[in-house]
């Protein structure tokens, strides 16, 4: 069988694009691992924050909000976002407030929301309520269901090792089988440049950057469920409730080769040391740690659309730290571009997302 669209990668990028494309033609999605969302998509902080990211990413965030809020009953629940700063961080705090459209609040008001904040270190705080937790598993499953409802096929444990092209068709080899397709969609996350090289398409210079997480019991036995996400000024660390427990991330961006990432103990310790003075409860026990790769294009904006010199090779890459929040609009744009529909996003935004910007 010749597929209309063969998608490589079973993270949020691949399944959201697969759902959109399954309305246009036959879809086969190949994922190397035995489960979907094993890599970056299984390791995120699951936040929707419209003002987070490159200005063009922000356009995608905004265009995704209504879908996240309503489609299939919606996947968002209220979280809120607070930035905190010490007396020496006035400059970065001013930038945070402007960039993230936050309202400055008093340290006392901040402590009323997050009672573990340390009054002797906290000098400035800002907040807004327009930040939500994304039910990432539900979002992913909604897309998987859409693919299957439209007779699309998903194969796990299917690592792509060879790609050739003949007579206008792609031949893609995965675990001993060869599949044929008219259009190849590269949603391989940290491996997307590797897939391009296999296909003979010019790589983009994508950079996977590791980010680690530590889960710990709720500090001081507090009920943290309604606390906002708290970010140290300049994104020097962040903390967030997680199913009754508490996550702390050093918010690092350490370059890495594509691999099954794990948390670096030293980096975690340094991040916790930056977080610790801001709170009154000492970190004494960590129950789990993990890390994921946030993969960025050189300009830190997503790359969505056909390769300029190989239009039946389509990039859905460079999601960085925004892959979940941008997924609905990103997938819709790819569907628009491949179906010839006029994109809902402004032409300038579409151009700034396209791979031709690196040509
Ligand atoms: C710590 C952390 C916090 C984050 N927080 C947020 C957040 O709050 N909000 C948000 O929106 N985003 C967040 N992100 C970012 C988000 O997780 C990513 O942008 C998103 O998961 C990227 O999805 P993806 O599908 O491109 O990549 P992945 O999920 O990595 O999927 C790519 C898939 O391609 C497969 N693949 C690779 N090579 C092959 C091959 N040869 N054959 C077959 N399959 C292959 C891989 O196995 C992988 O499953 C965070 C990320 C991290 C690490």
CSV table of C-alpha atoms and ligand atoms in Angstrom, one decimal:
chain,number,residue,atom,x,y,z
A,1,UNK,CA,0.0,0.0,0.0
A,2,UNK,CA,1.2,3.5,-0.8
A,3,UNK,CA,0.4,5.9,2.1
A,4,UNK,CA,-0.3,9.5,1.5
A,5,UNK,CA,1.6,10.6,4.6
A,6,UNK,CA,4.3,8.7,6.5
A,7,UNK,CA,5.1,10.4,9.8
A,8,UNK,CA,8.3,9.6,11.7
A,9,UNK,CA,7.9,10.2,15.5
A,10,UNK,CA,5.2,9.3,18.0
A,11,UNK,CA,5.6,12.3,20.4
A,12,UNK,CA,3.0,15.1,20.6
A,13,UNK,CA,4.3,16.6,17.3
A,14,UNK,CA,3.8,13.4,15.3
A,15,UNK,CA,0.4,12.4,16.7
A,16,UNK,CA,-1.1,15.9,16.5
A,17,UNK,CA,0.1,16.3,12.9
A,18,UNK,CA,-1.1,12.7,12.2
A,19,UNK,CA,-4.6,13.5,13.5
A,20,UNK,CA,-4.8,16.6,11.2
A,21,UNK,CA,-3.4,14.8,8.1
A,22,UNK,CA,-5.6,11.7,8.6
A,23,UNK,CA,-8.5,13.9,7.5
A,24,UNK,CA,-6.7,14.5,4.2
A,25,UNK,CA,-5.5,11.0,3.3
A,26,UNK,CA,-4.0,7.8,4.6
A,27,UNK,CA,-1.5,8.1,7.5
A,28,UNK,CA,1.1,5.7,8.7
A,29,UNK,CA,3.0,6.9,11.9
A,30,UNK,CA,6.2,5.1,12.8
A,31,UNK,CA,7.6,5.3,16.4
A,32,UNK,CA,10.9,3.8,17.3
A,33,UNK,CA,10.0,3.1,21.0
A,34,UNK,CA,7.5,0.5,22.2
A,35,UNK,CA,5.3,3.4,23.6
A,36,UNK,CA,4.2,6.7,22.3
A,37,UNK,CA,5.5,9.9,24.1
A,38,UNK,CA,8.5,8.0,25.6
A,39,UNK,CA,11.0,10.9,25.0
A,40,UNK,CA,10.4,14.7,25.4
A,41,UNK,CA,6.6,14.3,25.3
A,42,UNK,CA,6.6,12.1,28.3
A,43,UNK,CA,8.8,14.4,30.4
A,44,UNK,CA,7.3,17.9,30.2
A,45,UNK,CA,6.0,20.3,32.8
A,46,UNK,CA,2.6,20.3,31.0
A,47,UNK,CA,2.0,24.0,31.3
A,48,UNK,CA,0.1,26.3,28.9
A,49,UNK,CA,1.3,29.9,29.1
A,50,UNK,CA,0.5,32.0,26.1
A,51,UNK,CA,3.3,34.5,26.6
A,52,UNK,CA,6.1,31.9,26.9
A,53,UNK,CA,8.5,31.7,23.9
A,54,UNK,CA,9.7,33.4,20.7
A,55,UNK,CA,7.2,36.0,19.4
A,56,UNK,CA,6.1,33.6,16.6
A,57,UNK,CA,5.7,30.8,19.1
A,58,UNK,CA,3.5,33.1,21.0
A,59,UNK,CA,1.3,33.4,17.9
A,60,UNK,CA,1.0,29.6,17.9
A,61,UNK,CA,0.2,29.5,21.6
A,62,UNK,CA,-2.6,32.0,21.2
A,63,UNK,CA,-4.0,30.2,18.2
A,64,UNK,CA,-4.0,26.9,20.2
A,65,UNK,CA,-5.7,28.2,23.3
A,66,UNK,CA,-9.4,27.7,22.2
A,67,UNK,CA,-8.7,24.1,21.0
A,68,UNK,CA,-7.0,23.2,24.3
A,69,UNK,CA,-9.8,24.8,26.2
A,70,UNK,CA,-12.8,23.2,24.4
A,71,UNK,CA,-11.9,20.3,22.0
A,72,UNK,CA,-13.1,16.9,23.3
A,73,UNK,CA,-14.1,18.5,26.6
A,74,UNK,CA,-10.9,20.5,26.9
A,75,UNK,CA,-7.5,19.5,28.5
A,76,UNK,CA,-6.7,22.7,30.6
A,77,UNK,CA,-7.2,23.2,34.3
A,78,UNK,CA,-6.3,26.4,36.2
A,79,UNK,CA,-2.8,26.8,37.5
A,80,UNK,CA,-1.6,30.4,37.5
A,81,UNK,CA,2.0,31.6,37.2
A,82,UNK,CA,4.2,33.5,39.7
A,83,UNK,CA,7.7,35.0,39.2
A,84,UNK,CA,9.8,35.7,42.3
A,85,UNK,CA,13.0,37.7,42.7
A,86,UNK,CA,15.5,38.6,45.3
A,87,UNK,CA,16.7,42.2,45.9
A,88,UNK,CA,19.6,41.8,43.4
A,89,UNK,CA,17.4,40.6,40.5
A,90,UNK,CA,15.5,43.9,39.8
A,91,UNK,CA,16.6,44.0,36.1
A,92,UNK,CA,15.7,40.5,35.2
A,93,UNK,CA,12.5,40.7,37.2
A,94,UNK,CA,11.4,43.8,35.2
A,95,UNK,CA,12.0,41.9,32.0
A,96,UNK,CA,10.0,38.9,33.2
A,97,UNK,CA,7.1,41.2,34.2
A,98,UNK,CA,7.1,42.8,30.7
A,99,UNK,CA,7.6,39.7,28.7
A,100,UNK,CA,5.1,37.5,30.5
A,101,UNK,CA,2.4,40.2,31.0
A,102,UNK,CA,2.5,39.8,34.8
A,103,UNK,CA,1.0,42.0,37.5
A,104,UNK,CA,3.4,42.9,40.3
A,105,UNK,CA,2.1,41.8,43.7
A,106,UNK,CA,3.5,42.4,47.2
A,107,UNK,CA,5.7,39.7,48.8
A,108,UNK,CA,2.9,39.3,51.4
A,109,UNK,CA,0.3,38.6,48.6
A,110,UNK,CA,2.8,36.1,47.1
A,111,UNK,CA,3.1,34.3,50.5
A,112,UNK,CA,-0.6,34.2,50.8
A,113,UNK,CA,-0.7,32.0,47.7
A,114,UNK,CA,2.6,30.1,48.3
A,115,UNK,CA,3.1,30.1,52.1
A,116,UNK,CA,6.6,28.5,51.9
A,117,UNK,CA,8.1,31.6,50.2
A,118,UNK,CA,10.9,33.0,52.4
A,119,UNK,CA,10.1,36.6,53.6
A,120,UNK,CA,13.8,37.4,54.2
A,121,UNK,CA,14.9,36.5,50.6
A,122,UNK,CA,11.8,37.4,48.5
A,123,UNK,CA,11.9,41.0,47.5
A,124,UNK,CA,9.7,41.1,44.4
A,125,UNK,CA,6.8,39.0,43.0
A,126,UNK,CA,4.5,39.1,40.1
A,127,UNK,CA,1.5,36.9,39.1
A,128,UNK,CA,-1.1,36.2,36.5
A,129,UNK,CA,-3.9,33.7,36.5
A,130,UNK,CA,-3.8,33.0,32.8
A,131,UNK,CA,-1.7,29.8,32.9
A,132,UNK,CA,-3.1,26.3,32.8
A,133,UNK,CA,-2.0,22.7,33.4
A,134,UNK,CA,-2.4,20.6,30.2
A,135,UNK,CA,-3.6,17.1,30.6
A,136,UNK,CA,-0.9,15.9,28.2
A,137,UNK,CA,-1.9,12.3,28.3
A,138,UNK,CA,-5.5,13.1,27.4
A,139,UNK,CA,-4.4,15.5,24.6
A,140,UNK,CA,-2.2,12.8,23.2
A,141,UNK,CA,-4.9,10.1,23.4
A,142,UNK,CA,-7.4,12.4,21.8
A,143,UNK,CA,-5.1,12.8,18.8
A,144,UNK,CA,-4.4,9.0,18.7
A,145,UNK,CA,-8.1,8.3,18.6
A,146,UNK,CA,-8.6,10.8,15.8
A,147,UNK,CA,-5.9,9.0,13.7
A,148,UNK,CA,-7.5,5.6,14.3
A,149,UNK,CA,-11.0,6.9,13.7
A,150,UNK,CA,-9.8,8.1,10.3
A,151,UNK,CA,-8.3,4.7,9.5
A,152,UNK,CA,-4.7,5.9,10.2
A,153,UNK,CA,-2.2,3.4,11.5
A,154,UNK,CA,0.4,3.8,14.3
A,155,UNK,CA,3.3,1.4,14.6
A,156,UNK,CA,5.4,1.3,17.8
A,157,UNK,CA,8.8,-0.4,17.9
A,158,UNK,CA,9.4,0.8,14.3
A,159,UNK,CA,12.7,2.5,14.2
A,160,UNK,CA,13.4,4.1,10.8
A,161,UNK,CA,16.9,3.2,9.6
A,162,UNK,CA,16.7,3.8,5.9
A,163,UNK,CA,15.0,6.3,3.6
A,164,UNK,CA,15.3,6.4,-0.2
A,165,UNK,CA,13.3,8.0,-2.9
A,166,UNK,CA,12.3,6.7,-6.4
A,167,UNK,CA,9.6,7.6,-8.9
A,168,UNK,CA,8.2,10.4,-6.7
A,169,UNK,CA,7.7,8.1,-3.7
A,170,UNK,CA,9.5,7.7,-0.4
A,171,UNK,CA,10.7,4.2,0.6
A,172,UNK,CA,11.1,4.1,4.4
A,173,UNK,CA,12.7,1.1,6.1
A,174,UNK,CA,11.9,0.4,9.7
A,175,UNK,CA,12.7,-2.9,11.6
A,176,UNK,CA,13.0,-4.9,8.4
A,177,UNK,CA,9.9,-3.6,6.6
A,178,UNK,CA,9.7,-1.1,3.9
A,179,UNK,CA,6.8,1.4,3.6
A,180,UNK,CA,6.0,3.6,0.7
A,181,UNK,CA,4.5,7.1,0.9
A,182,UNK,CA,4.0,10.3,-1.1
A,183,UNK,CA,4.8,12.7,1.7
A,184,UNK,CA,7.3,12.2,4.5
A,185,UNK,CA,6.7,14.1,7.7
A,186,UNK,CA,9.7,14.5,10.0
A,187,UNK,CA,8.4,14.8,13.6
A,188,UNK,CA,11.4,13.0,15.2
A,189,UNK,CA,12.1,15.5,18.0
A,190,UNK,CA,15.8,15.5,18.9
A,191,UNK,CA,16.5,13.1,16.0
A,192,UNK,CA,14.8,15.3,13.3
A,193,UNK,CA,18.2,16.4,11.8
A,194,UNK,CA,19.3,12.8,11.7
A,195,UNK,CA,16.1,11.8,9.8
A,196,UNK,CA,16.7,14.7,7.3
A,197,UNK,CA,20.2,13.4,6.7
A,198,UNK,CA,18.9,9.9,6.1
A,199,UNK,CA,16.5,11.3,3.6
A,200,UNK,CA,19.2,13.4,1.8
A,201,UNK,CA,17.6,16.7,3.0
A,202,UNK,CA,19.7,19.5,4.3
A,203,UNK,CA,19.6,19.4,8.2
A,204,UNK,CA,18.6,22.6,10.1
A,205,UNK,CA,21.2,22.7,12.9
A,206,UNK,CA,18.6,21.7,15.6
A,207,UNK,CA,20.0,21.7,19.1
A,208,UNK,CA,18.7,19.4,21.8
A,209,UNK,CA,19.0,21.0,25.2
A,210,UNK,CA,18.6,18.9,28.3
A,211,UNK,CA,16.2,20.0,31.1
A,212,UNK,CA,16.0,18.1,34.4
A,213,UNK,CA,13.3,17.7,37.0
A,214,UNK,CA,13.1,16.5,40.6
A,215,UNK,CA,9.9,15.4,42.3
A,216,UNK,CA,9.7,15.7,46.1
A,217,UNK,CA,7.0,15.4,48.7
A,218,UNK,CA,4.8,18.5,49.2
A,219,UNK,CA,7.0,20.9,51.2
A,220,UNK,CA,6.0,21.1,54.9
A,221,UNK,CA,3.1,18.7,54.2
A,222,UNK,CA,1.2,21.6,52.6
A,223,UNK,CA,-1.7,20.9,50.3
A,224,UNK,CA,0.0,22.3,47.2
A,225,UNK,CA,-2.7,21.5,44.6
A,226,UNK,CA,-3.9,25.1,44.2
A,227,UNK,CA,-0.5,26.7,44.3
A,228,UNK,CA,0.7,28.4,41.1
A,229,UNK,CA,3.8,27.4,39.2
A,230,UNK,CA,6.6,29.5,40.7
A,231,UNK,CA,9.5,30.6,38.5
A,232,UNK,CA,12.8,32.2,39.8
A,233,UNK,CA,13.5,35.4,37.9
A,234,UNK,CA,15.3,34.9,34.6
A,235,UNK,CA,13.9,31.3,34.6
A,236,UNK,CA,16.8,30.4,36.9
A,237,UNK,CA,14.7,27.5,38.4
A,238,UNK,CA,11.0,26.7,38.7
A,239,UNK,CA,8.7,24.7,40.9
A,240,UNK,CA,5.2,23.3,40.3
A,241,UNK,CA,2.6,21.1,42.0
A,242,UNK,CA,2.3,17.7,40.5
A,243,UNK,CA,-0.5,15.3,41.6
A,244,UNK,CA,-0.1,16.4,45.3
A,245,UNK,CA,3.8,16.4,45.1
A,246,UNK,CA,6.2,19.2,44.2
A,247,UNK,CA,8.5,19.5,41.2
A,248,UNK,CA,11.6,21.6,41.1
A,249,UNK,CA,13.6,22.1,37.9
A,250,UNK,CA,17.0,23.8,37.6
A,251,UNK,CA,15.6,25.0,34.2
A,252,UNK,CA,18.9,24.3,32.6
A,253,UNK,CA,19.5,24.3,28.9
A,254,UNK,CA,22.6,22.0,28.5
A,255,UNK,CA,23.4,20.9,24.9
A,256,UNK,CA,23.2,17.2,24.4
A,257,UNK,CA,23.3,14.6,21.6
A,258,UNK,CA,19.9,13.0,20.8
A,259,UNK,CA,19.6,10.2,23.4
A,260,UNK,CA,17.4,8.8,26.2
A,261,UNK,CA,18.1,11.7,28.6
A,262,UNK,CA,18.5,11.5,32.3
A,263,UNK,CA,18.9,14.1,35.1
A,264,UNK,CA,22.4,15.2,36.0
A,265,UNK,CA,22.8,15.1,39.8
A,266,UNK,CA,25.2,18.0,39.9
A,267,UNK,CA,22.9,20.2,37.8
A,268,UNK,CA,19.9,19.3,39.9
A,269,UNK,CA,21.9,20.1,43.1
A,270,UNK,CA,22.9,23.5,41.7
A,271,UNK,CA,19.3,24.2,40.7
A,272,UNK,CA,17.9,23.3,44.1
A,273,UNK,CA,20.6,25.6,45.6
A,274,UNK,CA,19.1,28.5,43.6
A,275,UNK,CA,15.6,27.5,44.6
A,276,UNK,CA,16.3,26.9,48.3
A,277,UNK,CA,16.9,30.5,49.6
A,278,UNK,CA,13.4,31.5,48.2
A,279,UNK,CA,11.6,29.0,50.5
A,280,UNK,CA,11.4,28.2,54.2
A,281,UNK,CA,11.2,24.4,53.8
A,282,UNK,CA,14.5,22.7,53.2
A,283,UNK,CA,14.7,20.1,50.4
A,284,UNK,CA,15.5,16.9,52.3
A,285,UNK,CA,14.1,14.1,50.1
A,286,UNK,CA,13.8,13.6,46.3
A,287,UNK,CA,11.5,10.8,45.3
A,288,UNK,CA,12.2,10.8,41.5
A,289,UNK,CA,14.3,12.6,38.9
A,290,UNK,CA,14.2,12.7,35.1
A,291,UNK,CA,15.2,14.8,32.2
A,292,UNK,CA,14.1,15.5,28.6
A,293,UNK,CA,15.5,17.1,25.6
A,294,UNK,CA,14.0,20.4,24.4
A,295,UNK,CA,15.0,20.7,20.8
A,296,UNK,CA,15.4,24.2,19.3
A,297,UNK,CA,16.1,25.5,15.8
A,298,UNK,CA,18.9,28.1,15.6
A,299,UNK,CA,16.3,31.0,16.0
A,300,UNK,CA,14.4,29.1,18.8
A,301,UNK,CA,11.2,29.1,16.8
A,302,UNK,CA,9.3,26.0,15.5
A,303,UNK,CA,10.0,24.7,12.0
A,304,UNK,CA,6.7,23.8,10.2
A,305,UNK,CA,6.3,23.1,6.5
A,306,UNK,CA,7.8,21.5,3.4
A,307,UNK,CA,11.6,21.6,2.8
A,308,UNK,CA,12.3,24.3,0.1
A,309,UNK,CA,14.2,22.0,-2.2
A,310,UNK,CA,12.2,18.8,-1.4
A,311,UNK,CA,8.5,19.8,-0.9
A,312,UNK,CA,7.3,16.3,-0.1
A,313,UNK,CA,9.6,16.3,2.9
A,314,UNK,CA,7.8,18.2,5.7
A,315,UNK,CA,9.4,19.5,8.9
A,316,UNK,CA,7.5,19.5,12.1
A,317,UNK,CA,10.4,20.1,14.4
A,318,UNK,CA,12.1,22.5,16.8
A,319,UNK,CA,9.2,22.5,19.4
A,320,UNK,CA,11.7,23.4,22.2
A,321,UNK,CA,9.8,23.9,25.4
A,322,UNK,CA,6.5,24.6,23.8
A,323,UNK,CA,5.5,21.4,22.0
A,324,UNK,CA,2.3,20.7,23.9
A,325,UNK,CA,1.0,24.3,24.1
A,326,UNK,CA,1.6,24.9,20.4
A,327,UNK,CA,0.4,21.5,19.1
A,328,UNK,CA,-3.1,22.3,17.9
A,329,UNK,CA,-2.1,25.4,15.8
A,330,UNK,CA,1.1,23.8,14.6
A,331,UNK,CA,-0.7,20.7,13.4
A,332,UNK,CA,-3.5,22.7,11.8
A,333,UNK,CA,-0.9,24.8,9.9
A,334,UNK,CA,0.8,21.7,8.5
A,335,UNK,CA,-2.7,20.5,7.4
A,336,UNK,CA,-3.4,23.8,5.8
A,337,UNK,CA,-0.1,23.8,3.9
A,338,UNK,CA,-0.4,20.2,2.7
A,339,UNK,CA,-4.1,20.6,1.6
A,340,UNK,CA,-3.7,24.0,-0.1
A,341,UNK,CA,-6.1,25.7,2.3
A,342,UNK,CA,-5.4,29.3,3.2
A,343,UNK,CA,-3.7,29.1,6.6
A,344,UNK,CA,-5.6,30.6,9.5
A,345,UNK,CA,-2.3,32.1,10.8
A,346,UNK,CA,-1.1,35.4,9.2
A,347,UNK,CA,1.1,35.0,6.1
A,348,UNK,CA,4.1,36.6,7.9
A,349,UNK,CA,3.8,34.1,10.8
A,350,UNK,CA,3.6,31.2,8.3
A,351,UNK,CA,6.7,32.5,6.5
A,352,UNK,CA,8.6,32.8,9.8
A,353,UNK,CA,7.8,29.2,10.7
A,354,UNK,CA,8.8,27.8,7.4
A,355,UNK,CA,12.1,25.9,6.8
A,356,UNK,CA,12.9,28.3,3.9
A,357,UNK,CA,14.0,30.8,6.4
A,358,UNK,CA,17.2,28.8,6.8
A,359,UNK,CA,17.8,28.3,3.1
B,1,LIG,C1,11.5,19.1,31.4
B,1,LIG,C2,10.7,19.6,30.2
B,1,LIG,C3,9.6,20.5,30.5
B,1,LIG,C4,8.7,20.9,29.4
B,1,LIG,N1,7.6,21.6,29.7
B,1,LIG,C5,6.8,21.9,28.8
B,1,LIG,C6,5.6,22.7,29.0
B,1,LIG,O1,5.3,23.0,30.2
B,1,LIG,N2,4.7,22.9,28.0
B,1,LIG,C7,5.0,22.6,26.7
B,1,LIG,O2,4.2,22.9,25.8
B,1,LIG,N3,6.1,21.9,26.4
B,1,LIG,C8,7.0,21.6,27.4
B,1,LIG,N4,8.1,20.9,27.1
B,1,LIG,C9,8.4,20.6,25.7
B,1,LIG,C10,7.7,19.5,25.1
B,1,LIG,O3,7.8,18.4,26.0
B,1,LIG,C11,8.4,19.2,23.8
B,1,LIG,O4,8.4,20.4,23.0
B,1,LIG,C12,7.6,18.1,23.0
B,1,LIG,O5,7.4,17.0,23.8
B,1,LIG,C13,8.3,17.7,21.7
B,1,LIG,O6,7.6,16.8,21.1
B,1,LIG,P1,8.1,16.0,19.8
B,1,LIG,O7,7.0,15.1,19.4
B,1,LIG,O8,8.7,16.9,18.9
B,1,LIG,O9,9.4,15.1,20.4
B,1,LIG,P2,9.4,13.7,21.2
B,1,LIG,O10,8.3,13.6,22.2
B,1,LIG,O11,10.8,13.5,21.6
B,1,LIG,O12,9.0,12.7,20.0
B,1,LIG,C14,9.9,12.4,18.9
B,1,LIG,C15,9.8,10.9,18.7
B,1,LIG,O13,10.5,10.6,17.5
B,1,LIG,C16,10.9,9.2,17.7
B,1,LIG,N5,12.0,8.9,16.7
B,1,LIG,C17,13.2,9.5,16.7
B,1,LIG,N6,13.9,8.9,15.7
B,1,LIG,C18,13.1,7.9,15.1
B,1,LIG,C19,13.3,7.0,14.1
B,1,LIG,N7,14.5,6.9,13.5
B,1,LIG,N8,12.3,6.1,13.8
B,1,LIG,C20,11.1,6.2,14.5
B,1,LIG,N9,10.9,7.1,15.5
B,1,LIG,C21,11.9,8.0,15.8
B,1,LIG,C22,11.4,9.2,19.1
B,1,LIG,O14,11.5,7.9,19.6
B,1,LIG,C23,10.4,10.1,19.8
B,1,LIG,O15,9.4,9.3,20.5
B,1,LIG,C24,9.0,20.4,28.1
B,1,LIG,C25,10.1,19.6,27.9
B,1,LIG,C26,10.9,19.2,28.9
B,1,LIG,C27,12.0,18.2,28.6
